[in-house]
């Protein structure tokens, strides 16, 4: 057999039947749903009188619209939001689907809880009507976002009709500098290769700097493959992956786990496998990054100035529009821009390690006056684990709100927002116009940069905040 | 789904790159668990003068008389990026749009179009610009044709302007779905025997995937 990549092996294992023109009928191992877009899929299916083929492999969570205020119930800040929760719950129950419901101790953002529960596994095909499903590729799964109609297809048939993508490898060699994270690497790739850079491809992240990332950092990196316009991103499973999965509730247990690991070891691409395109990145070149504009590719090193038209890669009108929306001017130093809000959360950066790194910067300090700071753990399990370490105290002592888990203000559901023209430094993944609220100005960065900026009251380089233990 | 073979209609230019699905339909406009009732919220952030309001902003292309009844959009690169929300396509479709012509599309958006009888046509940026320039002279007397049978976009010769013709490529499966208005689930269920055979093989090859013996939800 010709040498194959990780992607090829997963693909081949799932082909139920070849259809025309490079399209295959692929078996789908896991379907995830949430109340924002899964609800409508379940409703469509029920209306068509089509049953869910295998409800045991379908999972549903309440994360997008659900409130994140302490003591929450089904009522939401979003007008009409409660109906989404009630309808999703009823439809999922009727279909026999496990729901990680509002008060479930395992509730959380879908892409956080799936790996955490051992639902996402190496070599699995995973879909969800949510673009950031690519996050789960970090485990060596083929996980991608689809629409609601395709979700109906996956639910009803256990398959999807998929056009085979081309293969792109992004090799990151060397070591990320201290204070530089997977988030900075993801933004660096977008800044250098553009938001359409992965169009038509499935991206395998490889190289020594990627292998050196822990599991949660790998999820952060894969999370932004959709911002790259790729079908998805994935990373070959290795000991880091297997150690992470061991003992997780839905992962195989005991001898079954060992048997699975033996199979998962064979998933890594063959040494001489060929990719359709290769990108190489020197890890040492990557600085802490922050976005200045309204596209994730509008990212620069945190020491940089807002780029001038022509140097940003954006068309002149798009550049001008982004500057005007963001209320900034070319040439302005990013690291001095005053902020009014700081947000730590989202499927990109809301896991325990993210909160630990942010807390290390916040410990014993206070958020600058006039800055509204919020931390939203990615799942109730993350929240409990953080509280067991006292991290909640670090956040609240610093002046952060400490929330229940969910997507919260990663996106504007129609309820809570930061407000027009408020400037937010955010550990999320999208800085589109009005993403976090009508006319809200979003600067995406790592949780460290969000924490450092919250303390300073302006965008700030986390490497310049002296660590108390080092002082 | 209604078949889409050929459409000749007013085309509206929205040539900025990276038009995202939050812009096509803001989340706040997705008010119920439904695929309908979305046309009003289409491009709400750009189309109306105030957030949540309904007073048309005259500077937005679809509010201009010349482009009323537009059924084709001319877009920039990476059209439909961002959230996977199919509501973006449902809103476009309900508004009357049947084709978007752009240099590139976000993959989930393009797949959603195919499932809803809306054609995502890829043409190089200079071809999209040429179509936009042609239309701009007088949008109402210069309609554009998207021909899915021949896989080409055309504009007829008019007032001394030469005819335009741009061929495009489209993958065969997606094109068939649009041409015939096929339902993908019906097509796939014809392969039910293959699916069952796969599952039998797979249960022994990868037992951990099937959550039969080890399932925290179903164990007693
Ligand atoms: S956290 Fe944000 S990006 Fe992630 S799934 Fe929720 S809304 Fe989407």
XYZ file of C-alpha atoms and ligand atoms in Angstrom:
699
model
C 0.000 0.000 0.000
C 1.221 3.501 -0.792
C 2.415 5.500 2.218
C -0.466 7.300 3.894
C -0.921 10.331 6.120
C -2.840 10.306 9.395
C -5.794 11.804 7.554
C -5.656 9.150 4.801
C -5.748 6.365 7.371
C -8.762 7.788 9.176
C -10.520 8.473 5.906
C -9.882 4.991 4.486
C -11.110 3.358 7.671
C -14.448 5.174 7.414
C -15.344 4.767 3.752
C -18.686 2.974 3.595
C -18.877 3.397 -0.145
C -17.191 5.481 -2.808
C -19.605 7.832 -4.538
C -18.918 9.914 -7.643
C -16.123 12.401 -8.173
C -13.943 12.016 -5.077
C -16.962 11.997 -2.780
C -17.256 9.150 -0.300
C -19.965 8.034 2.034
C -18.088 8.265 5.341
C -19.151 6.619 8.574
C -19.574 9.136 11.398
C -18.618 7.946 14.878
C -19.867 10.834 17.030
C -22.450 13.552 16.516
C -22.617 16.477 18.932
C -25.457 18.949 19.138
C -26.054 22.141 21.061
C -29.102 24.287 21.667
C -28.130 26.931 19.112
C -27.962 24.806 15.940
C -28.572 21.220 17.075
C -32.104 22.035 18.131
C -33.154 22.844 14.592
C -31.542 19.647 13.271
C -33.454 17.478 15.736
C -36.646 19.331 14.934
C -36.118 18.911 11.184
C -35.496 15.221 11.593
C -38.564 14.711 13.758
C -40.691 16.676 11.285
C -39.496 14.397 8.482
C -40.350 11.355 10.595
C -36.779 10.088 10.458
C -35.365 8.328 13.522
C -31.826 8.812 14.844
C -29.869 5.748 13.697
C -27.763 5.253 16.829
C -28.630 7.630 19.701
C -25.868 6.069 21.858
C -23.284 7.888 19.725
C -25.037 11.258 19.764
C -24.505 13.798 22.553
C -26.057 17.135 23.255
C -25.041 20.036 25.472
C -26.439 23.420 26.461
C -23.596 25.875 25.994
C -24.351 28.676 23.546
C -27.451 30.414 24.797
C -27.532 29.185 28.377
C -26.708 31.831 30.966
C -23.375 31.735 32.755
C -24.438 33.684 35.813
C -24.186 31.898 39.157
C -27.462 30.220 40.100
C -28.593 29.985 36.502
C -31.560 27.944 35.346
C -33.330 27.688 32.015
C -34.095 31.408 31.845
C -31.627 33.353 29.693
C -30.509 36.925 29.206
C -31.062 36.334 25.503
C -34.684 37.201 24.683
C -36.432 33.968 23.738
C -33.397 31.898 24.666
C -35.238 29.663 27.068
C -37.313 28.240 24.211
C -34.106 26.953 22.569
C -33.157 25.174 25.771
C -36.593 23.668 26.341
C -37.041 22.566 22.728
C -33.561 21.082 22.547
C -34.055 19.187 25.778
C -37.414 17.809 24.688
C -36.224 16.825 21.206
C -33.022 15.199 22.488
C -34.871 13.230 25.130
C -37.477 12.091 22.642
C -34.681 10.837 20.400
C -32.932 9.037 23.275
C -29.871 11.290 23.193
C -27.719 11.973 26.256
C -27.981 15.650 27.222
C -25.344 17.447 29.274
C -28.034 19.735 30.553
C -27.997 23.087 32.315
C -27.521 21.595 35.782
C -25.494 18.543 34.757
C -22.111 18.402 36.535
C -20.551 17.516 33.166
C -22.120 20.408 31.247
C -19.795 22.663 29.287
C -18.798 23.969 25.888
C -19.159 21.076 23.463
C -15.512 21.132 22.308
C -14.297 21.250 25.892
C -16.434 18.432 27.277
C -16.038 16.029 24.385
C -12.292 15.471 24.934
C -12.643 15.828 28.691
C -15.172 12.982 28.851
C -13.212 10.765 26.478
C -15.905 11.034 23.816
C -13.441 12.324 21.256
C -10.993 9.525 20.489
C -8.064 9.084 18.118
C -9.106 7.941 14.654
C -12.772 8.824 15.220
C -14.917 10.861 12.850
C -16.724 13.545 14.820
C -19.167 16.149 13.569
C -21.217 18.917 15.119
C -23.184 21.780 13.610
C -20.525 24.114 14.962
C -17.474 25.391 13.119
C -15.037 24.877 16.004
C -15.514 21.114 16.032
C -11.988 21.081 14.574
C -10.773 21.617 18.162
C -11.255 17.899 18.755
C -8.782 17.062 15.986
C -6.140 17.602 18.657
C -6.767 14.008 19.768
C -5.988 12.633 16.338
C -9.643 12.567 15.345
C -11.165 13.783 12.091
C -13.559 16.312 13.576
C -15.266 19.017 11.572
C -18.118 21.491 11.609
C -21.187 21.036 9.453
C -24.557 22.697 8.938
C -27.813 21.638 10.532
C -29.060 19.814 7.408
C -25.866 17.790 7.268
C -26.301 17.088 10.976
C -29.738 15.665 10.172
C -28.034 13.472 7.580
C -25.439 12.238 10.065
C -28.103 11.555 12.696
C -30.396 9.674 10.322
C -27.811 7.647 8.408
C -24.699 7.490 10.603
C -22.801 8.812 7.588
C -21.999 11.923 5.598
C -21.262 12.415 1.907
C -17.871 14.102 1.966
C -15.589 15.356 -0.767
C -12.053 14.271 -0.056
C -9.984 17.343 0.857
C -6.357 17.886 -0.075
C -3.721 17.491 2.619
C -1.666 20.314 4.061
C 1.021 19.818 6.669
C 2.093 22.698 8.878
C 5.382 21.727 10.486
C 6.439 23.863 13.403
C 10.009 23.089 14.350
C 12.069 24.255 17.296
C 10.636 25.639 20.504
C 8.121 28.328 21.284
C 9.777 31.068 23.329
C 8.809 31.442 26.998
C 5.490 33.275 27.311
C 4.466 32.260 23.780
C 1.530 29.866 23.539
C -0.410 27.713 21.094
C -2.830 30.620 20.710
C -0.023 32.875 19.522
C 1.067 30.172 17.092
C -2.473 29.873 15.696
C -2.673 33.649 15.181
C 0.823 33.705 13.670
C -0.213 31.118 11.062
C -3.325 33.160 10.197
C -1.379 36.418 9.961
C 1.210 34.864 7.675
C -0.991 32.734 5.435
C -4.368 34.478 5.589
C -7.841 33.341 6.566
C -8.338 31.520 3.267
C -4.927 29.817 3.517
C -6.355 26.409 4.346
C -9.183 26.474 1.804
C -9.772 22.999 0.402
C -7.377 21.347 2.838
C -7.323 19.262 5.943
C -4.391 20.488 8.028
C -2.064 18.225 9.969
C -0.062 20.145 12.559
C 3.300 18.489 13.039
C 6.898 19.137 14.033
C 8.783 19.209 17.304
C 7.048 22.343 18.631
C 3.632 20.750 18.134
C 4.655 17.438 19.695
C 5.920 19.409 22.696
C 2.469 20.934 23.316
C 0.307 19.409 26.024
C -3.140 18.136 25.084
C -4.987 21.316 25.974
C -2.581 23.504 24.021
C -3.039 21.190 21.033
C -6.783 21.824 21.280
C -6.155 25.572 21.210
C -4.073 25.195 18.062
C -6.588 22.980 16.249
C -9.469 25.216 17.380
C -8.503 27.900 14.893
C -8.224 25.642 11.815
C -11.705 26.838 10.887
C -10.468 30.447 10.955
C -7.941 29.210 8.357
C -10.863 28.026 6.181
C -9.624 24.440 6.422
C -12.039 21.517 6.609
C -10.341 20.780 9.917
C -7.001 20.380 11.669
C -5.574 17.369 13.438
C -2.493 16.148 15.265
C -1.120 12.603 15.274
C -1.973 10.831 18.529
C 1.004 9.973 20.728
C 1.805 9.230 24.377
C 0.542 12.684 25.351
C -2.819 11.792 23.821
C -3.005 8.323 25.357
C -2.044 9.612 28.816
C -4.698 12.294 28.524
C -7.423 9.800 27.623
C -6.626 7.095 30.156
C -9.452 6.787 32.676
C -11.800 9.327 31.034
C -15.430 8.230 31.514
C -16.379 7.356 27.929
C -12.925 6.165 26.844
C -12.401 2.414 26.793
C -11.183 1.081 30.126
C -8.593 -1.463 31.224
C -7.611 -4.073 28.641
C -10.006 -2.487 26.168
C -8.034 0.733 26.518
C -4.752 -1.059 25.870
C -6.208 -2.675 22.768
C -7.408 0.692 21.546
C -4.003 2.302 22.158
C -2.343 -0.466 20.133
C -4.630 0.424 17.214
C -4.215 4.179 17.722
C -0.432 3.873 17.519
C -0.800 2.833 13.890
C -2.688 5.999 12.993
C 0.351 8.282 12.766
C 1.245 9.048 9.157
C 3.846 6.937 7.387
C 7.261 8.610 7.326
C 7.285 8.923 3.535
C 3.640 9.971 3.137
C 3.156 12.870 0.750
C 1.143 16.017 1.432
C -0.389 18.191 -1.269
C 1.125 21.251 0.339
C 3.668 21.932 3.086
C 4.130 24.978 5.293
C 7.115 25.272 7.606
C 7.327 27.544 10.596
C 10.231 28.250 12.896
C 8.731 28.243 16.389
C 11.335 30.680 17.648
C 9.959 33.362 15.318
C 6.532 33.412 16.982
C 5.938 36.299 19.434
C 2.885 36.848 21.647
C 0.257 37.931 19.127
C -2.736 40.207 19.287
C -5.291 41.147 16.640
C -5.795 44.776 15.631
C -8.688 44.450 13.137
C -11.857 42.547 12.373
C -10.470 39.339 10.888
C -8.341 36.765 12.709
C -5.635 37.323 10.083
C -5.344 40.937 11.293
C -2.832 39.798 13.887
C 0.626 41.107 14.734
C 3.273 40.687 17.404
C 2.253 42.487 20.565
C 5.204 44.894 20.264
C 4.039 46.046 16.842
C 2.141 49.062 15.672
C -1.188 48.924 13.881
C -0.135 48.213 10.288
C -0.541 50.755 7.517
C -2.769 49.997 4.533
C -0.817 47.933 2.041
C 1.341 46.261 4.675
C -1.480 44.305 6.266
C -2.343 42.089 3.322
C -5.921 43.416 3.484
C -7.466 45.306 0.556
C -7.328 49.097 1.151
C -11.093 49.486 1.705
C -11.159 46.484 4.029
C -8.197 47.885 5.925
C -9.816 51.300 6.334
C -13.099 49.739 7.370
C -11.359 47.599 9.995
C -9.473 50.589 11.445
C -12.605 52.680 11.610
C -14.618 49.886 13.227
C -11.877 49.314 15.789
C -11.391 53.032 16.426
C -7.636 52.933 15.874
C -5.127 54.428 13.482
C -2.262 52.992 11.515
C 1.031 53.465 13.322
C -0.487 53.403 16.807
C 1.334 51.075 19.201
C -0.973 48.193 20.091
C 0.597 47.674 23.501
C -0.722 50.979 24.793
C -4.343 50.825 23.633
C -6.631 51.378 26.626
C -9.194 48.637 27.179
C -12.489 48.534 29.038
C -13.000 44.788 29.212
C -11.138 41.501 29.453
C -12.608 38.085 28.703
C -11.103 34.679 29.455
C -13.166 31.820 28.110
C -14.358 30.014 24.938
C -13.532 26.671 23.354
C -10.152 28.155 22.396
C -8.833 28.982 25.862
C -10.996 28.031 28.837
C -9.406 24.816 30.046
C -7.664 24.266 33.361
C -4.174 24.976 32.005
C -5.408 28.231 30.439
C -6.897 29.346 33.742
C -3.768 28.348 35.637
C -1.514 30.402 33.368
C -3.778 33.435 33.567
C -4.063 33.066 37.344
C -0.277 32.970 37.682
C -0.224 36.495 36.247
C -3.213 37.733 38.262
C -2.232 36.296 41.634
C -2.021 39.027 44.256
C -2.893 41.798 41.809
C -5.946 43.860 40.861
C -7.562 44.571 37.533
C -7.120 48.226 36.490
C -9.980 50.575 37.360
C -12.618 50.800 34.638
C -11.940 47.330 33.246
C -14.751 44.788 33.361
C -13.064 41.399 33.624
C -14.795 38.034 33.258
C -13.591 34.459 33.443
C -15.856 31.691 32.156
C -14.508 28.156 32.635
C -15.108 25.919 29.607
C -16.909 23.227 31.548
C -18.286 22.571 34.999
C -15.475 20.032 35.462
C -12.891 22.699 34.669
C -14.656 25.024 37.093
C -14.592 22.460 39.902
C -10.949 21.588 39.272
C -9.998 25.271 39.257
C -11.895 25.871 42.486
C -10.170 22.905 44.103
C -6.882 24.702 43.421
C -8.200 28.031 44.648
C -7.991 29.638 41.217
C -11.489 31.084 41.555
C -10.199 33.099 44.523
C -7.273 34.364 42.491
C -9.628 35.554 39.760
C -12.205 37.098 42.067
C -9.571 38.708 44.312
C -8.140 40.289 41.185
C -11.568 41.672 40.306
C -12.698 39.108 37.723
C -16.237 37.746 37.614
C -16.204 33.957 38.008
C -18.954 32.316 35.976
C -20.698 29.019 35.313
C -19.473 27.323 32.153
C -20.666 28.060 28.637
C -19.846 30.092 25.528
C -20.979 33.267 27.269
C -19.717 36.426 25.596
C -17.476 34.653 23.098
C -20.350 35.555 20.808
C -23.373 37.812 21.099
C -26.485 35.680 21.436
C -28.742 38.687 21.811
C -28.554 39.149 25.576
C -25.358 40.064 27.355
C -22.722 42.140 25.596
C -19.747 44.359 26.356
C -21.452 47.348 24.753
C -20.878 49.537 21.699
C -17.310 50.664 21.072
C -16.064 48.989 24.251
C -12.577 47.567 23.704
C -12.168 43.965 24.846
C -9.060 41.831 25.019
C -10.396 38.339 24.629
C -9.061 34.786 24.671
C -11.648 33.811 22.037
C -11.234 33.033 18.347
C -13.229 35.617 16.370
C -12.908 39.364 16.163
C -15.560 39.924 13.492
C -17.618 43.102 13.589
C -20.199 42.809 16.382
C -19.119 39.274 17.286
C -19.094 40.032 21.016
C -21.921 42.538 20.848
C -23.085 45.305 18.537
C -20.078 47.505 17.714
C -17.917 45.912 20.404
C -14.208 46.007 19.535
C -12.439 42.698 20.060
C -8.709 42.054 20.269
C -7.931 38.337 20.334
C -4.951 37.114 22.333
C -3.751 34.386 24.681
C -5.182 34.119 28.225
C -1.829 35.424 29.516
C -2.134 38.533 27.386
C -5.738 39.027 28.479
C -4.684 38.778 32.125
C -1.726 41.133 31.715
C -3.895 43.621 29.817
C -6.656 43.503 32.422
C -4.099 44.450 35.097
C -2.533 47.209 33.026
C -5.786 48.685 31.693
C -4.340 48.571 28.211
C -3.098 45.876 25.843
C 0.009 44.543 27.558
C 2.763 42.028 26.913
C 2.474 39.211 29.484
C 6.248 38.727 29.391
C 6.656 42.155 30.979
C 4.539 41.374 34.028
C 7.012 40.357 36.707
C 5.999 37.072 38.278
C 5.654 37.453 42.061
C 7.777 34.347 42.629
C 10.511 35.816 40.423
C 10.382 39.238 42.037
C -35.801 20.872 -2.571
C -36.590 22.811 -5.707
C -34.158 22.152 -8.592
C -31.780 24.911 -9.672
C -30.885 24.727 -13.361
C -30.580 28.224 -14.681
C -31.347 31.545 -13.164
C -31.321 34.975 -14.788
C -31.742 37.834 -12.360
C -30.545 41.135 -11.001
C -27.170 40.666 -9.315
C -26.163 42.730 -6.286
C -22.493 43.395 -5.511
C -21.217 42.894 -1.984
C -17.586 42.693 -2.869
C -15.892 42.860 0.493
C -13.774 39.852 1.486
C -14.545 37.618 4.467
C -18.252 38.344 4.738
C -18.992 36.168 7.768
C -22.157 34.341 8.728
C -22.609 36.591 11.792
C -22.907 39.452 9.271
C -25.224 37.485 6.973
C -27.506 36.755 9.915
C -26.607 38.052 13.368
C -27.225 35.549 16.150
C -29.735 37.931 17.769
C -31.898 37.590 14.630
C -32.172 33.814 15.018
C -35.062 34.110 17.394
C -36.718 30.712 17.294
C -35.805 27.086 16.667
C -36.770 27.360 13.028
C -35.405 27.426 9.496
C -37.858 30.159 8.483
C -38.681 33.705 9.477
C -35.076 34.706 8.844
C -35.222 36.907 5.706
C -35.918 40.002 7.771
C -32.723 39.484 9.713
C -30.573 39.005 6.601
C -27.539 41.338 6.833
C -29.384 43.077 9.699
C -26.274 44.816 11.015
C -25.681 46.493 7.643
C -29.187 46.708 6.291
C -30.861 48.701 9.051
C -29.884 52.009 10.612
C -30.008 50.744 14.190
C -29.231 47.456 15.917
C -32.494 45.555 16.286
C -34.305 48.246 14.246
C -36.027 47.861 10.902
C -35.434 51.236 9.297
C -33.548 50.556 6.057
C -30.105 52.068 5.704
C -30.174 53.544 2.188
C -26.434 53.029 1.725
C -26.779 49.224 1.860
C -26.911 47.672 -1.588
C -30.029 45.540 -1.100
C -31.989 48.606 0.029
C -31.402 50.400 -3.268
C -34.230 50.323 -5.809
C -31.842 49.227 -8.554
C -31.165 46.003 -6.725
C -34.628 45.163 -5.458
C -35.527 41.621 -6.379
C -31.856 40.638 -6.637
C -31.510 36.855 -6.714
C -27.760 36.709 -7.261
C -25.024 38.109 -5.020
C -21.529 38.985 -6.193
C -19.229 38.459 -3.231
C -15.608 38.742 -2.121
C -13.164 36.014 -1.144
C -13.855 33.608 1.735
C -17.565 34.365 1.582
C -19.584 32.839 4.432
C -16.697 32.372 6.854
C -17.176 32.019 10.576
C -19.997 30.298 12.392
C -21.443 27.164 10.799
C -24.989 28.495 11.226
C -27.082 27.270 8.315
C -29.428 30.144 9.161
C -27.176 32.278 6.943
C -28.177 30.192 3.926
C -31.807 29.878 5.007
C -31.981 33.675 5.343
C -30.419 34.238 1.911
C -32.736 31.673 0.344
C -35.853 33.055 1.993
C -34.879 36.538 0.838
C -34.771 35.173 -2.711
C -31.056 34.687 -3.368
C -30.358 31.565 -5.455
C -26.664 32.000 -6.303
C -23.618 33.655 -4.781
C -20.684 34.258 -7.131
C -17.385 34.754 -5.299
C -13.663 33.921 -5.605
C -13.853 31.496 -2.663
C -16.237 30.248 -0.015
C -15.866 28.988 3.507
C -16.362 25.212 3.248
C -19.287 24.809 5.680
C -21.171 27.679 4.055
C -20.694 26.183 0.568
C -21.935 22.781 1.755
C -24.945 24.426 3.402
C -25.775 26.195 0.115
C -25.845 22.912 -1.785
C -28.208 21.375 0.770
C -30.652 24.236 0.295
C -30.814 24.802 -3.445
C -28.506 27.795 -3.535
C -25.488 27.707 -5.809
C -22.039 28.807 -4.561
C -20.258 29.646 -7.824
C -16.515 30.136 -7.717
C -15.053 32.582 -10.214
C -11.688 34.353 -10.094
C -11.730 37.803 -8.459
C -11.199 39.584 -11.796
C -14.213 37.818 -13.317
C -16.384 38.776 -10.340
C -15.111 42.346 -10.689
C -15.934 42.341 -14.421
C -19.468 41.157 -13.686
C -19.868 43.824 -11.010
C -18.643 46.526 -13.378
C -21.030 45.325 -16.065
C -23.985 45.298 -13.681
C -23.145 48.676 -12.139
C -24.051 50.599 -15.323
C -27.712 49.660 -14.963
C -28.468 46.686 -12.737
C -32.068 46.282 -13.905
C -31.369 46.055 -17.617
C -28.212 44.013 -17.115
C -29.176 40.789 -15.401
C -26.711 37.951 -14.889
C -27.336 34.314 -15.766
C -26.023 31.410 -13.707
C -26.331 28.272 -15.824
C -25.779 25.116 -13.792
C -26.269 22.823 -16.791
C -23.427 24.357 -18.792
C -21.507 25.502 -15.728
C -21.158 29.069 -16.865
C -22.049 32.587 -15.796
C -23.233 34.901 -18.569
C -24.279 38.458 -19.191
C -25.885 39.332 -22.519
C -24.474 42.032 -24.802
C -26.264 45.289 -24.121
C -25.896 48.963 -25.151
C -22.601 48.357 -26.876
C -21.200 46.383 -23.927
C -19.888 43.006 -25.041
C -21.422 39.812 -23.722
C -19.613 38.186 -20.805
C -19.160 34.465 -20.346
C -17.238 32.786 -17.534
C -17.124 29.010 -17.194
C -16.825 27.559 -13.702
C -16.158 24.135 -12.258
C -18.443 22.418 -9.793
C -18.082 19.006 -8.262
C -20.390 16.519 -9.925
C -22.215 15.342 -6.819
C -23.074 18.872 -5.662
C -24.130 19.891 -9.148
C -26.446 16.890 -9.463
C -28.011 17.717 -6.107
C -28.751 21.255 -7.255
C -29.896 20.302 -10.768
C -32.230 17.607 -9.561
C -33.192 19.155 -6.232
C -32.176 15.901 -4.554
C -32.460 15.142 -0.881
C -29.131 13.792 0.332
C -30.679 11.644 3.060
C -32.910 9.840 0.558
C -29.912 9.206 -1.691
C -27.831 7.867 1.154
C -30.532 5.626 2.551
C -30.355 3.693 -0.726
C -27.010 2.454 0.592
C -28.475 1.196 3.836
C -27.106 -2.306 3.261
C -23.575 -0.901 2.881
C -23.978 1.086 6.083
C -25.136 -1.964 8.011
C -22.298 -4.085 6.647
C -19.819 -1.388 7.633
C -21.174 -1.246 11.173
C -20.894 -5.013 11.611
C -17.250 -4.951 10.492
C -16.496 -1.868 12.529
C -17.941 -3.176 15.785
C -15.275 -5.825 15.881
C -12.494 -3.639 14.443
C -13.095 -0.674 16.780
C -15.313 -1.775 19.672
C -14.440 1.370 21.681
C -16.301 3.554 19.201
C -19.641 1.853 19.637
C -20.198 2.458 23.347
C -22.110 -0.776 23.756
C -20.353 -2.616 26.546
C -18.792 0.451 28.090
C -21.289 3.254 28.262
C -21.581 5.232 31.492
C -25.071 6.356 30.439
C -26.460 2.917 29.836
C -24.725 0.803 32.445
C -26.952 -0.210 35.330
S -17.008 29.145 22.784
Fe -17.391 30.568 21.122
S -16.388 29.692 19.349
Fe -16.519 28.092 20.894
S -18.370 26.953 20.421
Fe -18.950 28.561 21.882
S -19.568 30.324 20.648
Fe -18.468 28.907 19.309
